[in-house]
Structures are given as structure tokens and as C-alpha cells.
Amino acid sequence: MSECPANLKANPLLSRWFRLDERPLMGVRSGKVELGQGATTALAMIAATELGLELDQIDILAADTAHGPDEGYTAGSFSVEHGGSAMRWAAAQLRELAAQAAATVLGTTADQLVVEAGQFRRLGHNEGVTYWQLRDRINLGVSVLDLPAPVLRGGTIDDGHTRRPDLVGKLSGAGFIQDMTWPDLLHGRVLRPDHPQDRLLSCDDAAAKALAGVVAVVRDGHFAGVVAQSDEIALAAIALLRRSAQWQRQAELPLDDGLNGWMDQASPLSTCFLDEAQPDKDLPIRHAARYSRPFIAHASIGPACAVAQWHDGQLQVWSHSQGIYPLRRQLARTFGLEAEHVQVTHAHGAGCYGHNGADDVALDAALLARAVKAPVMCLWTRADELSWSPFGAAMRMELSAGLDESGQIVAWNHAVWSPTHLARPGFGDGVNLLAAGDLAQPHARPPLADAPRPQGGGDRNAVPLYDVGARKITHHLLPQGPLRSSALRALGAHGNVFAIESFMDELAALAGRDPLEFRLAHLSEPRGRAVVEAVAKAAQWNQDDPGGEGHGRGLGFARYKNLGAYCAVVVEVEVAETVRLVKVTAAVDAGEVIHRDGLMNQIEGGIIQAASWTLKEAAGWTQDGFKTRSWADYPILTFSEIPAIEIELVAPEGAASLGGGECAAGPVAAAIGNAIAHALGVRVRDMPLTPERITQAIHA
Amino acid sequence: MGAQGQHLTVNGTEITLSVDGDTPLLSVLRDRMDLKGSRIGCTEGYCGACTVLVEGKPVQSCNTPVWSVAGKAVTTIEAADRHPVLGEVQKVFVALQAAQCGYCTNGIMMTLAGLLSQSPRPDRAHILAHLDERHLCRCGVHARVLKAIDQLLAHSEGGLA
Ligand code: FES
Ligand code: FES
């Protein structure tokens, strides 16, 4: 790395990144936040390595709009790739500044110094001077843009057993935003309808106000909420409001046929972004197939939560948002404030896999807190969480291809229909916080858009990495569907890779070729080949395994976003009344590894979550509204359903870090589908791959 | 039932709280006693994030009214340093980093501590069936939890606590 990383250029003051305390700790503040994925540990390890500190000398400070850098969203597996390179450069810069100060104190030059456990000393000498002793001599107010590029040490010090500092506290007591407490903290809840198209017309505020312990009933347009002395009282007051609530239905929902039939009626914004000249000869093999996935819930185990407080017209918010700066700007816009008058401080929430209700509840809390003179904690209910949190978007993929005489693919066509996968607050002109549209002076949502290419949203990973001849790829962006959608881990990659990799198996079968051999024959990208070959070896791929009788194995491969980590997966299944995952073997190339155990944990979790989506999950609706309101309506994978998991990390020497948290989603989905097809001889193309659908396919 | 004195023993300390007997134990622990290690998850008895021990047995505190535990011994994750089996479970979970966000983890550890303290000790299949019924994890840490269970079962062969 020879150029200052973009995230640091945008936040060049070292004081945004570091705080040198009196106690012997180095405060480190990134704009990337902890979502339960271990990002802050990886970033602290990078800082420790460059600064010459032990990990336990680092104090990981909360991301904060008043003090820390603006690094946008923590998303897209970029924490280490972008946040890490900025942190590395900033830390190296601080080390060099400190080394110069140390050299002055020790009467030598910086190049004669080593730094270990925070102490600079001359080679061969025992006495030295620490960062903390140099406190008054280091100017953190300096801009890195005014300094020469530092020498980066590179890598991290990791024996493979580095433990996450944040987990120690969480696993013995408090540690989450829901655990924050002040003596004067009040509790807020909001009233949300059971139907996505309902708006509140009226409710009996007086009854709720009369309840002992209710401090305020807040009404603003179609928004209603309560503030109370305790959370139980707030819930009881909401129940009273709900009993008297009159709703106005703005539209009826289309029928949910489980197969995205509603998409037929929607008019898309279509872009054919890759259109190569098709071969004008007759091809001996042509094949087409359609695949789908439903809306999928984030389904975080902890409810969305925020704390808000107003002082003199200025707003302070604690949030588990993925983007504290974008949230700040959106809150400021909603309330007509200058951004400087809103402070957002990050606090840890339960596992976050994308744009969930974290930002929406922050606005809820701010609206409620405005009515009182104390901090208010607002929590969502489980029902809110499974219905009003944005969903991962439903998708339909139609693929067709042609093979020549030699059995090679020479023409490939992929079309994907999907509502947006990216409606995060701050994207586009408007306010994308749930309650903002309900206020007496409503704020409009931004115009319809999806994540731009090359990363893409609905079209993420729609372009195959294989050599497939003439490609035609079309993205049909649908207006908002029956359910509100936004970013869920991997975005469109889950559906597109499921489709591409299922289709590859179908084509291989038509050409009478082995799925592994067929893929390698179309894959010249060396790092892609390397993971496919590695997983085949690790899983002892047997070309002659005929499958059948309920036993099968399948392969799936992709490079996440065609820009990120490479992942190949082999899944072994046994199918009887249900699909039992026997074993998942994965090979991942995520480039340079910063925190090995953390990366492994992310990949394991990604595999299990993707298996859950693929086999079990679908959010639906009826004419009465949301169908998923409790865990009973939304089953996820359980402990006895977990396969054996084996992961191999491979990467070429010197390759830069690529985030690993999302790369397995598509390959796992496809490998499961392919394994079921191998086991039964029939294919299910619509997720979730439930026993009912498998039975249907067998009898079709 | 109106507010009245509720006598409880939490982590070895006896206390009397003036609270409605129907108040969920979870709220009493979190809001009245500032014991935040028992998590607020679904509050509907599905996810297990709120699990504590009552008289040594794993119980979901979100749907346990406080009157029903009057006079009984309640143990939460905060007592890990005083409860040998729970302490051992916690140690293994930390060593294996058997958590991602960690929101579900304390509940799971409480259940394991409860089950592993029983005699005779239940086997793996029984433990998994229990977890299937009462615990959810969204981050997908199940594989590490299973590893932790295997390690704990192996330890206890050799006489855990
Ligand atoms: S919070 Fe008690 S079971 Fe979910
Ligand atoms: S570790 Fe996050 S829910 Fe289990």
C-alpha cells in the first residue's frame, strides 16, 4: 500500500482514530462498528501490530459521530479491506510520530528504536519510553495528509487463538445497548400495524395516558408511541392503544403463492447491462430454467433498540446502526437540524446481518424522547422485528444457455427480477427511516434504486465467473414489493449464485459431464480454480459417485460480488422425510487473514445461516397482513440440524485481505440444492427447499 | 395481583422487592436488580436468551412470573464465578470463542450448566433435543456450541465439579 487509504484521507486527523489516555491504554476508534462479527477485534489487532502494542493495551472505543472517523456503513465485508487499511496506515503514522518523540527523549534517531508493548527503546538497551510517557510530545491533532507516508509493518500477530475482548464482558453480564441504564431512563414503545399497508387513523390516547406510570403518549401524524416509567407499563399502554386503534388500509396485498407470482404484476425498471453478440449457429444443447427465493427476515435474536435524549434542541442517540454517520444525517434531516446538532454513538446490538430495524428504532426513540426531559430507551417487539424490520428481497432468476458440440457453454443468459436490496438510510434523496413517512409532516422515501454495480444489489453476482461465451445479463428492478426490503447479508448473491450453480449442474448433466470437471473446464480464473480444486480434494470429490437413494453431494462456487472472497463448498446430504445436512466442506480464499479464528467463526456462521435460509426460511403475508409475527411462524435451523463443518483457508502469497463474512451464502445454497438433486434425481428450484417442495418435485 | 413484597434468592442473596407478582422474572432481574446478563430476546418463550437457573433447572425467565420463584434459588450468568459447573461452561465457551454477537450465548450456557449439573448427567442427544426446543442462535454459532458440549461432556467424564 503506497497511497493513503480513502477512509483515512476523508478523516485525516489522527485524533479521530486514537486517544492517548493517562492510564496505559491506547484508545482506538474506527468508523467501522461491531455487529457481532468481530470486526473491532480485527481492527484492534491491526492497530496493535502497527503501534507495537499488545492487544490488551488497546481500548476499543465506541464509534461516535462527535469524536470518531466517518467510514460510512459497516457492510459488504469491507470492514477489514477498507477500515483495516485506513487503521493500519493511521496507526503506522502514529508510531512514527511517537518514535520521533522517543528519539528526542532518548537522544538518538528514530531508526535506532524498536517498540514493544508500547515502549520505545534503543536496540540492546532496556530502558526506554512509552507512548504514555510521550503523551505531551505527540500531537494527535496533526493531519496525516501533511506527513510523509509511513512504513507499514503489515500483517498481524495472531497465534490462531486471539480472543475477542468484547466477548469476555458479554459472556458474563452486560454488554449490549439493551443493557444501558441511567437512573432517569424512561422506556418507550411504539404502535405498529399488523398489515404493511395500514396507517393509524386514531386511537384512544386518554386511556393509555390514564395508566399509572405512563409519562407521555406521543402522536405525530400516523405515528404513535408511549413513554413510561417501566417497559412493562409501556407495553401495557401500547396494548391499550392497539385495542382502540383505527387503521386505514392504503392498498390490498397481492396473493402470496410462495413462488413470487406477485412479480408478474409489477412493472420493473429493466437494465440489460451486459449484452454480447450471441453465436448465430444452431446449438446442439439448449436449456432454460427458473429459480426463486422468497423474502427472508433478518430475525436478530435481540430486539431493535435505541436510546435518545434531547438537550436544548440537540439530539443524542445511542444506536446499533451499521452507519452512525448516515443515521446522523437522516435524523438531522427528519428533525430539520444541522448535522452537528445530532450525535450518534454506536452501542453493540445482537447479531446484525444487514439493514435491520436499528435505524428505524433510533428515529422512534428520538420522537418519543422529544416529548419528555429524560433519556428514553425504545425497544421493538418480536412481532415488529419479524415484520417491520426490512426483509432480504425476494428474487426470481431465469437462466438459459447453449452448449456447442464439445459440450462447452457458448451462450449464457441471466435475468433477475427483484425489489431493491439496498434501501439504507442515506442512500438517495429522501429519508429512509420507517416513522419518517408517518409524521404529520412526512418525509418522502428516496426514489427507487438498488446498490450500484459493480457490487450490485439484485444483480449482485448475476454475472458468472465462468467462461460461458456470449453473455446477456439483465436486472429487472421491481418497485417495493408486498414487504419492505433492503440489505440482508450477501444481497442478491444468495439467489443469483443459487441459480447459476444449480444451472451449471443441470448443464453438466445434459452434457453428460461431472459437475466438478464441467466447472473447471469453464473456469480459467486462477484463484477461483484454486478454491474449487481445494474443496474437491478436501471433500474427496468422487466423479463416479452415482448418488441416489437419498444420499447425495453437491458443489457450489462463487467469488463474492466477483470482487471479494472466493468460496467453494461441497455439501453432503441425506434425504428421507427431511433433508439432513451431513457435512459441509468449504475452501475460502479471503486473501491475507487478520484474525484467523474470527474469520473462521464468520465463515461457519455464514454457512449455517445460509443453510437455514435455503432449507427453511420464508417471510410471507396473507390478506390480513404479515404472516411472521413470532418465532413460531419463522423457524430457523436448530442445533441437531447442524452438519459437520470443515473449512480450509487458501490464499496466494501477498494477496490483500478480502472480507469473508458473506462469501459462503450463495455457494452453500447451491451446493445444498445440487446435493438434493444428486440424492433424489429431481431438482427443486424454489427456495426454501422444504420437504413439501421436494415431495412435489418427486411426484411432478 | 397488585404490587407486594416478593422474596427471592438471586445468586445467593436474599432480597425482597415490592413488585407485582405477575412481573416476569426477567424484568425483575434486569430492571430491578441490574443483572443484565440474562437477555431480553423474544419475551415469548422461544429463543432462550433469557434463560436462568431456578433451583438448578434451566428456566426461561421471560415467561416466569416472579411469584412462582418466591423462596427459590435463582442463578444467573453473573454468578459464574461462584457456580463451578457454570464457571466451567463459561470457560469453555470463551476458550472456543463459541459466540459471535453473544446475545444468545448466556442463555445457552445457563441451560448447559443446568443440564450438566443433573445426575445422572444427560447425554448429548438429550442436550441437543433440549437446545432445539428452547434455544435459537441467528449468528450460526451452533457448530462451536456443539464443540463446547463435546468438550464439557468429555471433561465431566473425568469428574466435572
Ligand atoms: S426472551 Fe425468553 S425465550 Fe426469548
Ligand atoms: S451468537 Fe449471535 S445469536 Fe447466537
Coordinates of N, CA and C in Angstrom, one line a residue, chain A residues 433-532:
Chain A
L433 N -36.2 6.2 7.0 CA -36.4 5.7 8.4 C -37.9 5.5 8.5
L434 N -38.3 4.4 9.0 CA -39.7 4.0 9.0 C -40.7 5.1 9.4
A435 N -40.5 5.6 10.6 CA -41.5 6.6 11.1 C -41.6 7.9 10.3
A436 N -40.5 8.2 9.5 CA -40.4 9.5 8.9 C -41.6 9.7 7.9
G437 N -42.1 8.6 7.3 CA -43.2 8.7 6.4 C -44.5 8.8 7.1
D438 N -44.6 8.6 8.4 CA -45.8 8.5 9.1 C -46.1 9.9 9.8
L439 N -45.1 10.8 9.8 CA -45.3 12.0 10.6 C -46.3 13.0 9.9
A440 N -46.8 13.9 10.8 CA -47.7 14.9 10.2 C -47.1 15.7 9.1
Q441 N -45.8 15.9 9.2 CA -45.1 16.5 8.1 C -44.1 15.4 7.6
P442 N -44.7 14.6 6.7 CA -43.9 13.3 6.3 C -42.7 13.7 5.5
H443 N -41.8 12.8 5.5 CA -40.6 12.9 4.6 C -40.7 11.7 3.6
A444 N -40.5 12.1 2.4 CA -40.7 11.1 1.3 C -39.5 10.1 1.3
R445 N -39.7 8.9 1.0 CA -38.7 7.9 0.7 C -37.9 8.4 -0.5
P446 N -36.6 8.0 -0.5 CA -35.8 8.2 -1.8 C -36.4 7.5 -2.9
P447 N -36.2 8.0 -4.1 CA -36.7 7.2 -5.3 C -36.1 5.8 -5.4
L448 N -36.8 5.0 -6.1 CA -36.4 3.6 -6.2 C -35.0 3.5 -6.8
A449 N -34.2 2.7 -6.1 CA -32.8 2.4 -6.6 C -32.3 1.2 -5.9
D450 N -31.2 0.6 -6.5 CA -30.6 -0.5 -5.9 C -29.1 -0.3 -5.8
A451 N -28.4 -1.2 -5.1 CA -27.0 -1.0 -5.0 C -26.3 -0.9 -6.4
P452 N -25.5 0.1 -6.6 CA -24.9 0.2 -7.9 C -23.9 -0.9 -8.3
R453 N -23.8 -1.2 -9.5 CA -22.7 -2.1 -10.0 C -21.4 -1.4 -9.8
P454 N -20.3 -2.0 -9.7 CA -20.1 -3.5 -9.9 C -20.6 -4.4 -8.7
Q455 N -20.7 -3.8 -7.5 CA -21.1 -4.7 -6.4 C -22.5 -5.2 -6.7
G456 N -23.4 -4.3 -7.0 CA -24.8 -4.6 -7.4 C -25.6 -5.0 -6.2
G457 N -27.0 -5.0 -6.4 CA -27.9 -5.4 -5.4 C -28.6 -6.7 -5.8
G458 N -29.7 -6.5 -6.5 CA -30.4 -7.7 -7.0 C -29.6 -8.4 -8.0
D459 N -28.7 -7.6 -8.7 CA -27.8 -8.2 -9.7 C -26.4 -8.6 -9.2
R460 N -26.3 -8.6 -7.8 CA -25.0 -9.0 -7.3 C -24.7 -10.4 -7.6
N461 N -23.6 -10.7 -8.2 CA -23.2 -12.0 -8.6 C -24.0 -12.6 -9.8
A462 N -24.7 -11.7 -10.5 CA -25.5 -12.2 -11.6 C -24.6 -12.6 -12.8
V463 N -23.4 -12.0 -12.8 CA -22.5 -12.3 -13.9 C -21.7 -13.5 -13.5
P464 N -21.7 -14.6 -14.2 CA -21.0 -15.8 -13.8 C -19.5 -15.6 -13.9
L465 N -18.7 -16.2 -13.1 CA -17.2 -16.0 -13.2 C -16.7 -17.0 -14.2
Y466 N -17.6 -17.9 -14.7 CA -17.1 -18.9 -15.7 C -17.0 -18.3 -17.1
D467 N -16.2 -19.0 -17.9 CA -16.1 -18.6 -19.3 C -17.3 -19.3 -20.1
V468 N -18.3 -18.4 -20.4 CA -19.5 -19.0 -20.9 C -19.9 -18.4 -22.3
G469 N -18.9 -17.9 -22.9 CA -19.2 -17.3 -24.3 C -19.9 -16.0 -24.2
A470 N -20.9 -15.9 -25.1 CA -21.7 -14.7 -25.1 C -22.6 -14.5 -24.0
R471 N -22.5 -13.4 -23.2 CA -23.3 -13.3 -22.0 C -24.4 -12.2 -22.2
K472 N -25.5 -12.4 -21.7 CA -26.6 -11.4 -21.7 C -27.1 -11.4 -20.3
I473 N -27.0 -10.3 -19.6 CA -27.4 -10.2 -18.2 C -28.3 -9.0 -18.0
T474 N -29.5 -9.3 -17.4 CA -30.5 -8.3 -17.3 C -31.0 -8.2 -15.8
H475 N -31.0 -7.0 -15.4 CA -31.6 -6.7 -14.0 C -32.9 -6.0 -14.1
H476 N -33.9 -6.7 -13.6 CA -35.3 -6.1 -13.5 C -35.5 -5.6 -12.1
L477 N -35.3 -4.3 -11.9 CA -35.5 -3.8 -10.5 C -37.0 -3.5 -10.3
L478 N -37.6 -4.2 -9.4 CA -39.1 -4.0 -9.1 C -39.3 -2.9 -8.1
P479 N -40.5 -2.3 -8.2 CA -40.9 -1.3 -7.2 C -41.1 -2.1 -5.9
Q480 N -41.2 -1.4 -4.8 CA -41.3 -2.1 -3.5 C -42.4 -3.1 -3.6
G481 N -42.0 -4.3 -3.1 CA -43.0 -5.4 -3.1 C -43.9 -5.4 -2.0
P482 N -44.6 -6.5 -1.7 CA -45.6 -6.6 -0.6 C -44.9 -6.3 0.7
L483 N -43.7 -6.7 0.8 CA -42.9 -6.4 2.1 C -41.8 -5.5 1.8
R484 N -41.4 -4.7 2.8 CA -40.3 -3.7 2.6 C -39.0 -4.5 2.6
S485 N -38.1 -4.1 1.6 CA -36.9 -4.9 1.5 C -35.7 -4.0 1.6
S486 N -34.6 -4.5 2.0 CA -33.3 -3.8 2.0 C -32.2 -4.9 2.2
A487 N -31.0 -4.4 2.5 CA -29.8 -5.2 2.6 C -29.9 -6.3 3.6
L488 N -29.8 -7.6 3.2 CA -29.5 -8.7 4.0 C -28.3 -9.4 3.5
R489 N -27.4 -9.7 4.4 CA -26.2 -10.4 4.1 C -26.1 -11.0 2.7
A490 N -25.2 -10.6 2.0 CA -24.9 -11.2 0.6 C -25.9 -10.6 -0.5
L491 N -26.9 -9.8 -0.1 CA -27.8 -9.2 -1.0 C -28.2 -10.2 -2.1
G492 N -28.2 -9.8 -3.4 CA -28.7 -10.7 -4.4 C -27.8 -11.9 -4.7
A493 N -26.6 -12.0 -4.1 CA -25.6 -13.1 -4.3 C -26.2 -14.4 -3.9
H494 N -27.1 -14.4 -2.9 CA -27.6 -15.7 -2.4 C -28.5 -16.3 -3.5
G495 N -29.4 -15.5 -4.1 CA -30.3 -16.0 -5.1 C -29.6 -16.3 -6.4
N496 N -28.7 -15.3 -6.9 CA -28.1 -15.5 -8.2 C -27.1 -16.6 -8.2
V497 N -26.3 -16.8 -7.1 CA -25.4 -17.9 -7.1 C -26.1 -19.2 -7.0
F498 N -27.2 -19.2 -6.3 CA -28.0 -20.5 -6.2 C -28.5 -20.8 -7.6
A499 N -28.9 -19.9 -8.4 CA -29.4 -20.1 -9.7 C -28.3 -20.6 -10.6
I500 N -27.2 -19.8 -10.6 CA -26.1 -20.1 -11.6 C -25.5 -21.5 -11.3
E501 N -25.3 -21.7 -10.0 CA -24.6 -23.0 -9.7 C -25.5 -24.2 -9.8
S502 N -26.8 -24.0 -9.6 CA -27.8 -25.1 -9.9 C -27.8 -25.3 -11.4
F503 N -27.8 -24.3 -12.1 CA -27.9 -24.3 -13.6 C -26.6 -25.0 -14.2
M504 N -25.5 -24.7 -13.6 CA -24.2 -25.4 -14.0 C -24.4 -26.9 -13.9
D505 N -25.0 -27.3 -12.8 CA -25.1 -28.8 -12.6 C -26.1 -29.3 -13.6
E506 N -27.2 -28.6 -13.9 CA -28.1 -29.1 -14.9 C -27.5 -29.2 -16.2
L507 N -26.7 -28.2 -16.6 CA -26.0 -28.2 -17.9 C -25.0 -29.4 -17.9
A508 N -24.2 -29.6 -16.9 CA -23.3 -30.7 -16.8 C -24.0 -32.0 -17.0
A509 N -25.1 -32.1 -16.4 CA -25.9 -33.4 -16.6 C -26.3 -33.6 -18.0
L510 N -26.8 -32.5 -18.6 CA -27.2 -32.6 -20.0 C -26.1 -32.9 -21.0
A511 N -24.9 -32.4 -20.6 CA -23.7 -32.7 -21.4 C -23.0 -34.0 -21.0
G512 N -23.6 -34.7 -20.0 CA -23.1 -36.0 -19.5 C -21.7 -35.8 -18.9
R513 N -21.5 -34.7 -18.2 CA -20.2 -34.5 -17.6 C -20.3 -34.3 -16.1
D514 N -19.2 -34.6 -15.4 CA -19.2 -34.4 -14.0 C -19.2 -32.9 -13.6
P515 N -20.0 -32.6 -12.5 CA -20.1 -31.2 -12.2 C -18.8 -30.5 -11.9
L516 N -17.9 -31.2 -11.2 CA -16.6 -30.6 -10.9 C -15.8 -30.4 -12.2
E517 N -15.7 -31.4 -13.0 CA -14.9 -31.3 -14.2 C -15.5 -30.2 -15.1
F518 N -16.9 -30.2 -15.2 CA -17.6 -29.2 -16.0 C -17.2 -27.8 -15.6
R519 N -17.2 -27.6 -14.3 CA -16.9 -26.2 -13.8 C -15.5 -25.8 -14.1
L520 N -14.6 -26.8 -13.8 CA -13.2 -26.4 -14.1 C -12.9 -26.2 -15.6
A521 N -13.6 -26.9 -16.4 CA -13.5 -26.7 -17.8 C -13.9 -25.3 -18.3
H522 N -14.7 -24.6 -17.4 CA -15.2 -23.3 -17.8 C -14.6 -22.2 -16.9
L523 N -13.6 -22.6 -16.1 CA -13.1 -21.6 -15.1 C -11.6 -21.4 -15.3
S524 N -11.2 -20.3 -15.8 CA -9.8 -20.0 -16.0 C -9.2 -19.1 -14.9
E525 N -10.1 -18.5 -14.2 CA -9.6 -17.5 -13.1 C -8.8 -18.4 -12.1
P526 N -7.5 -18.1 -11.9 CA -6.7 -19.0 -11.1 C -7.1 -19.1 -9.6
R527 N -7.5 -18.0 -9.0 CA -7.9 -18.2 -7.6 C -9.2 -18.9 -7.4
G528 N -10.1 -18.7 -8.4 CA -11.3 -19.5 -8.4 C -11.1 -20.9 -8.6
R529 N -10.2 -21.3 -9.5 CA -9.9 -22.7 -9.7 C -9.3 -23.3 -8.4
A530 N -8.4 -22.5 -7.8 CA -7.7 -23.0 -6.6 C -8.7 -23.4 -5.5
V531 N -9.8 -22.6 -5.2 CA -10.7 -23.0 -4.2 C -11.6 -24.2 -4.6
V532 N -11.9 -24.2 -5.9 CA -12.7 -25.3 -6.3 C -11.9 -26.6 -6.2

